[in-house]
């Protein structure tokens, strides 16, 4: 998992911002915070964003411990807590994440009571044992926490982390829980009640804490005031002794050590802590030797150097050597010491001389001191009674030295609280000598901390002193009750449990809402699906309705739609209106379909339909009836309008249409029927317009014809002819006969094959060539049945020739429609087996349109027929749209040059070029070539000169019956069996 430094730093900062204020929630008698939300922040951060954020927990906890160390004044080995607690907090967060993942799984929606209760009452409390179990024992060993309270602090620490996790759990899930949609829906119900509850509990805790602090502070103030009064009374007694000794020494000075001891011993007994009460007479330099001899027993007056060492005093104008000093045995080292030798003491003495009052020195270290106590010297200048001139003469100085710690301790042994820490400060003292008595650093600003305290200032013997009193831990332990701690802990527990309750309630509510939403969504989805189905049904109905009334290819109205619209127009026009029905049929469109394929034909129809709409007036209605047939209904007032529209429509077809790189040109035949004279209903008008269109085709196509009554006769004749052809195929096949046109090798003059051509001996019309009934067969669908008859008859007559010793291949024309039928191959196979035809005996002739279908099944039909021994010839080559690629793919054996290219030979360069190219291409592709329509010797010679040997046409022979063909071939001395 990648380390995300910005996220780690953010976590560390937020951890510190939450954790440091939590340190102040510690409530005595505990030293640890009973609520630590930072622990919850650490656990939830690792749960929500991954365990790779653990460095953020470590760094944030380190910042908190630095603040805690600064607050508590940790020293020495205690600084190891800066490392111990962060490591323990990090391990606790990682362990908690692992435990939660293993026990309840994560992510978890926490939307059921079992998961919430197991998480909040088991998993979180268990995981929070890690930090307290590691940190508290080690901190107690280092002295950071008192060992006597180790168990309680561990318990308090565990509670703080547990409550912190319980409180932060719902808050962080409400704000950052995943999936976000789930927790965002629950956030309002979680955040505000939790915040309100936390605020209420915090306010109650603050209020109780304030009341408790007031109670403790009030009691402390009373106890501290007693200590202050006792201490100040003790110091005033010290001044009273000085005043009493001053009066005695002024009026009746003591002259012996015994008298001084007798005088001071009562006071020394009543003033414990007093180091000495002494008398230092004034000795002039002239009196020094006598004083040293008579009083000091020959010892020199002593002086203290700046380093504090004792040595004989240098010569001075005057001295104040200590003569009397009780108790004597304890102060022998100070005997004979000139108290003026110390600059600090000399300054104090001079102040007393000037004021006449007792003056206190700064803190000093006594000559006779063997410990580390600081002492205070009181000096009282004593003057002789004033003479007549009111001059006062200094007799000496009374000194009183006392150790401050002893004074304080003896004072605290009185009827006052001895568990209050006392600090006595000399405000006027030199740096480093402010503290007169009390713990180390008690004179600094942070010594009071968060404990109850009291500070008072007063003047003692000319110096400004401060008395600082602070409640000790023992004092607080004995004074404080458990009310505040219990109230705070109970409030935290209630807040945490309330958070769990909110999780359960919001989870249940959200689950219910989810189920309701799911059901609603399912209903909505069902409704939507129903609506979609209804819309689809309506759309399908509309589409079906549209398709029922419109052509799917061109989008034009179809026949039913046009008939319906025409019927309405006829009703609206009545007998006075004039309407024209124009029936349009594209000429030779079937050739495009057969040559280039139906997709190209469809695109041509779309383009033509789009063009047809251009010249039409807005009131005209154009429709496609099917195939290549279109119909127009148009109101008119003068026939010249119809003539102009017809000319425009014919002109449209003169323009080439470009489809898939094919430049196509086609014409149109138009038939017109007029309302009301040519018909009173749409069907009649459409039928008459159709008749007129056929008349236009018979007139040469690409023209327009109006309906006349005589056209009904022609239509009736076509219907009769179709009926007769059907009867001839089904009932009287003797009406049909095959004629054969020989195919001659112009070099040898031999007949190498023939083409079968069907003729119809109509019982009324007589002999009919194919051009008169083949188009009718194709339109009526009889072409398949006719083609099967031709194939069967050709095979039968070829077998008859073989019986007469003639083996002559026969070419039979087949329609592309026959190739589309799946029964062609088995039908041909049956004929060849029945009549015993050999390979190459049957040649199937196709137009170029048959090659336009390149589907795999179409090619399979070709190859299957070739496998039977059939050959394929491409008829009318050069008149369609075949390509070299198609010739290469299809198994074509022979090309037949169309008669239109042969007719102009010799003499037409373009047609000759086509013939020459065809012959060259056929040679290169291994194909034979037959030239059709050879009618003159000149044509034959030119074809032979171009390299075309096989020819077919009237120049050699006209089509003839089978028996006549046998005679014809025999007359050419055809070999009986060339194979």
Short mmCIF file of C-alpha atoms in Angstrom, two decimals, residues 457-783:
data_model
loop_
_atom_site.label_atom_id
_atom_site.label_comp_id
_atom_site.label_asym_id
_atom_site.label_seq_id
_atom_site.Cartn_x
_atom_site.Cartn_y
_atom_site.Cartn_z
CA UNK A 457 3.51 39.21 50.08
CA UNK A 458 4.66 40.98 53.23
CA UNK A 459 7.57 43.07 54.59
CA UNK A 460 9.82 41.45 57.18
CA UNK A 461 12.54 43.50 58.83
CA UNK A 462 12.86 45.85 55.91
CA UNK A 463 12.77 43.20 53.16
CA UNK A 464 9.94 42.19 50.76
CA UNK A 465 9.10 38.56 51.15
CA UNK A 466 6.56 36.31 49.40
CA UNK A 467 4.92 33.24 50.83
CA UNK A 468 3.86 30.68 48.20
CA UNK A 469 1.68 27.79 49.28
CA UNK A 470 0.71 24.85 47.02
CA UNK A 471 -1.44 21.83 47.70
CA UNK A 472 0.55 18.62 47.64
CA UNK A 473 -0.67 15.38 46.11
CA UNK A 474 -1.21 13.99 49.61
CA UNK A 475 -3.28 17.02 50.48
CA UNK A 476 -5.45 16.59 47.39
CA UNK A 477 -5.77 12.86 47.91
CA UNK A 478 -7.10 13.43 51.38
CA UNK A 479 -9.32 16.31 50.41
CA UNK A 480 -10.86 15.45 47.09
CA UNK A 481 -13.86 13.22 46.70
CA UNK A 482 -14.54 10.78 43.83
CA UNK A 483 -17.68 12.64 42.83
CA UNK A 484 -16.15 14.55 39.95
CA UNK A 485 -14.29 11.56 38.53
CA UNK A 486 -17.28 9.27 38.84
CA UNK A 487 -19.59 11.87 37.30
CA UNK A 488 -17.22 12.45 34.39
CA UNK A 489 -16.66 8.76 33.73
CA UNK A 490 -20.37 7.97 33.96
CA UNK A 491 -21.10 10.83 31.58
CA UNK A 492 -18.53 9.52 29.11
CA UNK A 493 -19.91 6.03 29.38
CA UNK A 494 -23.42 7.31 28.72
CA UNK A 495 -22.18 9.32 25.76
CA UNK A 496 -20.42 6.31 24.28
CA UNK A 497 -23.39 4.04 24.83
CA UNK A 498 -25.67 6.70 23.39
CA UNK A 499 -23.45 6.70 20.29
CA UNK A 500 -23.90 2.94 20.04
CA UNK A 501 -27.63 3.36 20.46
CA UNK A 502 -27.65 5.93 17.67
CA UNK A 503 -25.68 3.57 15.42
CA UNK A 504 -28.22 0.82 16.04
CA UNK A 505 -31.22 3.10 15.55
CA UNK A 506 -29.86 4.86 12.46
CA UNK A 507 -28.68 1.55 11.03
CA UNK A 508 -32.08 0.00 11.51
CA UNK A 509 -33.79 3.10 10.14
CA UNK A 510 -31.43 3.21 7.18
CA UNK A 511 -31.95 -0.48 6.54
CA UNK A 512 -35.70 0.01 6.65
CA UNK A 513 -35.36 3.04 4.39
CA UNK A 514 -33.16 1.00 2.09
CA UNK A 515 -35.73 -1.77 1.95
CA UNK A 516 -38.48 0.76 1.35
CA UNK A 517 -36.38 2.47 -1.29
CA UNK A 518 -35.56 -0.90 -2.80
CA UNK A 519 -39.21 -1.84 -2.90
CA UNK A 520 -40.07 1.60 -4.23
CA UNK A 521 -37.28 1.33 -6.79
CA UNK A 522 -38.48 -2.12 -7.76
CA UNK A 523 -41.99 -0.79 -8.16
CA UNK A 524 -40.68 2.22 -10.01
CA UNK A 525 -38.51 -0.05 -12.12
CA UNK A 526 -41.49 -2.29 -12.76
CA UNK A 527 -43.57 0.76 -13.64
CA UNK A 528 -40.77 2.05 -15.79
CA UNK A 529 -40.39 -1.30 -17.48
CA UNK A 530 -44.13 -1.40 -17.95
CA UNK A 531 -44.01 2.14 -19.28
CA UNK A 532 -41.09 1.17 -21.51
CA UNK A 533 -43.05 -1.82 -22.70
CA UNK A 534 -46.08 0.36 -23.26
CA UNK A 535 -43.94 2.92 -25.06
CA UNK A 536 -42.28 0.15 -27.00
CA UNK A 537 -45.69 -1.30 -27.78
CA UNK A 538 -46.99 2.10 -28.85
CA UNK A 539 -43.81 2.70 -30.79
CA UNK A 540 -44.04 -0.75 -32.30
CA UNK A 541 -47.68 -0.16 -33.12
CA UNK A 542 -46.78 3.19 -34.60
CA UNK A 543 -43.88 1.56 -36.43
CA UNK A 544 -46.09 -1.27 -37.60
CA UNK A 545 -48.67 1.26 -38.64
CA UNK A 546 -45.98 3.27 -40.38
CA UNK A 547 -44.53 0.18 -42.03
CA UNK A 548 -47.99 -0.93 -42.99
CA UNK A 549 -48.51 2.36 -44.79
CA UNK A 550 -44.97 3.16 -45.95
CA UNK A 551 -42.30 1.53 -48.00
CA UNK A 552 -39.44 0.33 -45.77
CA UNK A 553 -36.78 1.07 -48.38
CA UNK A 554 -37.65 4.56 -49.62
CA UNK A 555 -39.93 5.77 -46.82
CA UNK A 556 -42.60 6.67 -49.37
CA UNK A 557 -46.26 5.74 -48.84
CA UNK A 558 -46.98 2.22 -50.03
CA UNK A 559 -49.88 0.91 -52.05
CA UNK A 560 -52.49 0.68 -49.19
CA UNK A 561 -51.55 4.12 -47.95
CA UNK A 562 -51.72 5.63 -51.42
CA UNK A 563 -55.06 3.98 -52.11
CA UNK A 564 -56.44 5.32 -48.83
CA UNK A 565 -55.19 8.85 -49.49
CA UNK A 566 -56.42 8.71 -53.06
CA UNK A 567 -59.84 7.59 -51.89
CA UNK A 568 -60.06 10.60 -49.59
CA UNK A 569 -58.92 12.92 -52.36
CA UNK A 570 -61.50 11.52 -54.74
CA UNK A 571 -64.23 11.99 -52.16
CA UNK A 572 -63.10 15.55 -51.56
CA UNK A 573 -62.85 16.37 -55.28
CA UNK A 574 -66.27 15.03 -56.23
CA UNK A 575 -67.33 14.97 -59.85
CA UNK A 576 -66.09 18.51 -60.50
CA UNK A 577 -62.44 17.97 -59.57
CA UNK A 578 -59.72 16.74 -61.87
CA UNK A 579 -57.08 14.30 -60.67
CA UNK A 580 -54.40 12.40 -62.53
CA UNK A 581 -52.78 9.10 -61.61
CA UNK A 582 -49.27 8.68 -63.05
CA UNK A 583 -47.92 5.12 -62.99
CA UNK A 584 -44.11 4.97 -63.34
CA UNK A 585 -42.11 1.80 -64.07
CA UNK A 586 -38.34 1.89 -64.48
CA UNK A 587 -37.09 0.31 -67.71
CA UNK A 588 -34.53 -2.47 -67.53
CA UNK A 589 -34.30 -2.23 -63.73
CA UNK A 590 -34.15 -6.03 -63.58
CA UNK A 591 -30.89 -5.87 -65.51
CA UNK A 592 -29.35 -3.75 -62.75
CA UNK A 593 -30.53 -6.18 -60.10
CA UNK A 594 -29.29 -9.18 -62.04
CA UNK A 595 -25.98 -7.60 -62.99
CA UNK A 596 -24.94 -5.56 -59.94
CA UNK A 597 -27.02 -7.19 -57.26
CA UNK A 598 -29.99 -6.20 -55.18
CA UNK A 599 -28.06 -3.88 -52.79
CA UNK A 600 -27.08 -1.67 -55.72
CA UNK A 601 -30.62 -1.87 -57.06
CA UNK A 602 -31.98 -0.81 -53.68
CA UNK A 603 -29.68 2.20 -53.53
CA UNK A 604 -30.75 3.13 -57.06
CA UNK A 605 -34.40 2.98 -56.01
CA UNK A 606 -33.68 5.23 -52.99
CA UNK A 607 -31.94 7.79 -55.20
CA UNK A 608 -34.72 7.69 -57.78
CA UNK A 609 -37.38 8.09 -55.07
CA UNK A 610 -35.54 11.14 -53.76
CA UNK A 611 -35.32 12.61 -57.27
CA UNK A 612 -38.97 12.00 -58.05
CA UNK A 613 -40.02 14.31 -55.24
CA UNK A 614 -38.14 17.30 -56.71
CA UNK A 615 -40.44 18.34 -59.58
CA UNK A 616 -43.68 17.45 -57.83
CA UNK A 617 -45.96 20.23 -56.60
CA UNK A 618 -46.79 20.26 -52.87
CA UNK A 619 -50.28 18.87 -53.40
CA UNK A 620 -49.03 15.79 -55.30
CA UNK A 621 -48.78 12.42 -53.54
CA UNK A 622 -45.93 10.07 -54.46
CA UNK A 623 -45.92 6.40 -53.46
CA UNK A 624 -43.97 3.24 -54.23
CA UNK A 625 -46.14 0.30 -55.18
CA UNK A 626 -43.29 -2.21 -55.09
CA UNK A 627 -40.29 -3.25 -57.13
CA UNK A 628 -39.50 -0.49 -59.60
CA UNK A 629 -43.04 0.88 -59.73
CA UNK A 630 -44.06 4.32 -58.46
CA UNK A 631 -47.38 6.12 -58.60
CA UNK A 632 -48.30 9.80 -58.33
CA UNK A 633 -51.67 11.36 -57.58
CA UNK A 634 -51.84 15.00 -58.63
CA UNK A 635 -54.71 17.46 -59.05
CA UNK A 636 -54.59 19.48 -62.26
CA UNK A 637 -56.56 22.03 -64.15
CA UNK A 638 -55.01 21.78 -67.62
CA UNK A 639 -53.50 18.79 -69.34
CA UNK A 640 -50.47 20.91 -70.12
CA UNK A 641 -49.56 20.60 -66.45
CA UNK A 642 -49.44 16.84 -66.84
CA UNK A 643 -47.34 17.15 -70.00
CA UNK A 644 -44.88 19.42 -68.23
CA UNK A 645 -44.63 17.09 -65.23
CA UNK A 646 -44.17 14.07 -67.50
CA UNK A 647 -41.36 15.80 -69.37
CA UNK A 648 -39.69 16.75 -66.08
CA UNK A 649 -39.94 13.19 -64.80
CA UNK A 650 -38.50 11.75 -68.03
CA UNK A 651 -35.68 14.29 -67.84
CA UNK A 652 -34.86 13.21 -64.31
CA UNK A 653 -34.02 9.73 -65.54
CA UNK A 654 -31.65 11.10 -68.18
CA UNK A 655 -29.26 12.05 -65.38
CA UNK A 656 -26.86 9.31 -64.33
CA UNK A 657 -27.03 7.95 -60.75
CA UNK A 658 -23.75 7.12 -59.04
CA UNK A 659 -24.04 4.04 -56.81
CA UNK A 660 -20.91 2.38 -55.37
CA UNK A 661 -18.70 3.74 -58.16
CA UNK A 662 -21.23 2.55 -60.76
CA UNK A 663 -22.63 5.23 -63.06
CA UNK A 664 -26.12 3.98 -63.76
CA UNK A 665 -28.55 5.32 -66.35
CA UNK A 666 -32.10 4.09 -66.72
CA UNK A 667 -35.32 5.26 -68.31
CA UNK A 668 -38.91 5.20 -67.17
CA UNK A 669 -42.22 4.39 -68.77
CA UNK A 670 -45.18 6.45 -67.54
CA UNK A 671 -48.85 5.67 -67.80
CA UNK A 672 -51.54 8.28 -66.98
CA UNK A 673 -55.18 7.77 -66.03
CA UNK A 674 -57.50 10.74 -65.45
CA UNK A 675 -60.28 11.23 -62.96
CA UNK A 676 -63.22 11.16 -63.46
CA UNK A 677 -63.25 10.04 -67.08
CA UNK A 678 -60.91 7.03 -66.74
CA UNK A 679 -62.27 5.73 -63.44
CA UNK A 680 -64.27 6.59 -60.37
CA UNK A 681 -62.26 4.75 -57.73
CA UNK A 682 -58.57 4.38 -56.90
CA UNK A 683 -58.28 0.73 -57.96
CA UNK A 684 -59.74 1.40 -61.38
CA UNK A 685 -57.58 4.44 -61.93
CA UNK A 686 -54.46 2.54 -60.83
CA UNK A 687 -55.28 -0.39 -63.12
CA UNK A 688 -55.86 1.89 -66.08
CA UNK A 689 -52.67 3.83 -65.39
CA UNK A 690 -50.83 0.48 -65.27
CA UNK A 691 -52.26 -0.38 -68.69
CA UNK A 692 -51.12 2.96 -70.04
CA UNK A 693 -47.63 2.33 -68.61
CA UNK A 694 -47.43 -1.00 -70.48
CA UNK A 695 -48.52 0.81 -73.59
CA UNK A 696 -45.59 3.21 -73.07
CA UNK A 697 -43.23 0.25 -72.78
CA UNK A 698 -44.61 -1.29 -75.96
CA UNK A 699 -44.15 2.06 -77.64
CA UNK A 700 -40.41 1.87 -77.08
CA UNK A 701 -40.14 2.84 -73.43
CA UNK A 702 -38.84 6.15 -72.02
CA UNK A 703 -42.15 7.81 -72.90
CA UNK A 704 -45.57 8.70 -71.51
CA UNK A 705 -48.94 7.34 -72.59
CA UNK A 706 -52.50 8.22 -71.57
CA UNK A 707 -55.04 5.54 -70.93
CA UNK A 708 -57.48 4.67 -73.66
CA UNK A 709 -60.31 2.09 -73.49
CA UNK A 710 -58.58 -0.01 -76.16
CA UNK A 711 -55.84 -0.84 -73.69
CA UNK A 712 -58.18 -3.15 -71.80
CA UNK A 713 -58.08 -5.48 -74.79
CA UNK A 714 -54.27 -5.69 -74.62
CA UNK A 715 -54.33 -6.46 -70.90
CA UNK A 716 -56.90 -9.15 -71.46
CA UNK A 717 -54.67 -10.61 -74.13
CA UNK A 718 -51.70 -10.71 -71.72
CA UNK A 719 -53.79 -12.43 -69.08
CA UNK A 720 -55.03 -14.93 -71.63
CA UNK A 721 -51.48 -15.57 -72.83
CA UNK A 722 -50.29 -16.19 -69.26
CA UNK A 723 -53.14 -18.63 -68.70
CA UNK A 724 -52.32 -20.44 -71.96
CA UNK A 725 -48.61 -20.70 -71.04
CA UNK A 726 -49.45 -22.17 -67.65
CA UNK A 727 -51.78 -24.69 -69.34
CA UNK A 728 -49.11 -25.56 -71.89
CA UNK A 729 -46.56 -26.29 -69.14
CA UNK A 730 -48.93 -28.25 -66.95
CA UNK A 731 -51.40 -29.94 -69.30
CA UNK A 732 -50.20 -29.69 -72.91
CA UNK A 733 -46.36 -29.70 -72.98
CA UNK A 734 -46.58 -30.63 -76.64
CA UNK A 735 -47.17 -26.96 -77.42
CA UNK A 736 -43.55 -26.27 -76.44
CA UNK A 737 -40.69 -27.32 -78.68
CA UNK A 738 -36.90 -26.87 -78.59
CA UNK A 739 -35.01 -25.48 -81.51
CA UNK A 740 -31.23 -25.75 -81.68
CA UNK A 741 -28.81 -23.31 -83.30
CA UNK A 742 -25.48 -24.87 -84.24
CA UNK A 743 -22.15 -23.47 -82.99
CA UNK A 744 -19.57 -23.76 -85.82
CA UNK A 745 -15.77 -23.90 -85.78
CA UNK A 746 -15.16 -21.44 -88.64
CA UNK A 747 -11.73 -22.90 -89.35
CA UNK A 748 -12.78 -26.56 -89.75
CA UNK A 749 -16.42 -25.91 -90.60
CA UNK A 750 -17.49 -28.52 -88.06
CA UNK A 751 -20.39 -28.18 -85.64
CA UNK A 752 -18.95 -28.39 -82.11
CA UNK A 753 -22.13 -27.66 -80.14
CA UNK A 754 -25.54 -26.09 -80.17
CA UNK A 755 -27.76 -23.80 -78.12
CA UNK A 756 -31.28 -24.93 -77.16
CA UNK A 757 -33.95 -22.27 -77.83
CA UNK A 758 -37.56 -22.77 -76.72
CA UNK A 759 -40.50 -22.09 -79.07
CA UNK A 760 -44.24 -22.06 -78.33
CA UNK A 761 -46.73 -23.44 -80.84
CA UNK A 762 -49.77 -21.55 -79.52
CA UNK A 763 -53.04 -23.16 -80.61
CA UNK A 764 -54.44 -19.79 -81.68
CA UNK A 765 -51.50 -17.48 -82.28
CA UNK A 766 -49.35 -20.08 -83.87
CA UNK A 767 -45.54 -20.14 -83.70
CA UNK A 768 -44.27 -17.71 -81.00
CA UNK A 769 -40.53 -16.85 -80.54
CA UNK A 770 -39.07 -16.58 -76.97
CA UNK A 771 -39.16 -12.78 -76.96
CA UNK A 772 -42.96 -12.85 -76.90
CA UNK A 773 -43.51 -15.12 -73.91
CA UNK A 774 -40.24 -15.33 -71.89
CA UNK A 775 -40.80 -11.86 -70.24
CA UNK A 776 -44.33 -13.01 -69.44
CA UNK A 777 -42.93 -16.17 -67.84
CA UNK A 778 -40.49 -14.15 -65.76
CA UNK A 779 -43.21 -11.74 -64.56
CA UNK A 780 -45.64 -14.52 -63.72
CA UNK A 781 -43.08 -16.82 -62.01
CA UNK A 782 -43.47 -19.54 -64.66
CA UNK A 783 -39.83 -19.17 -65.67
#
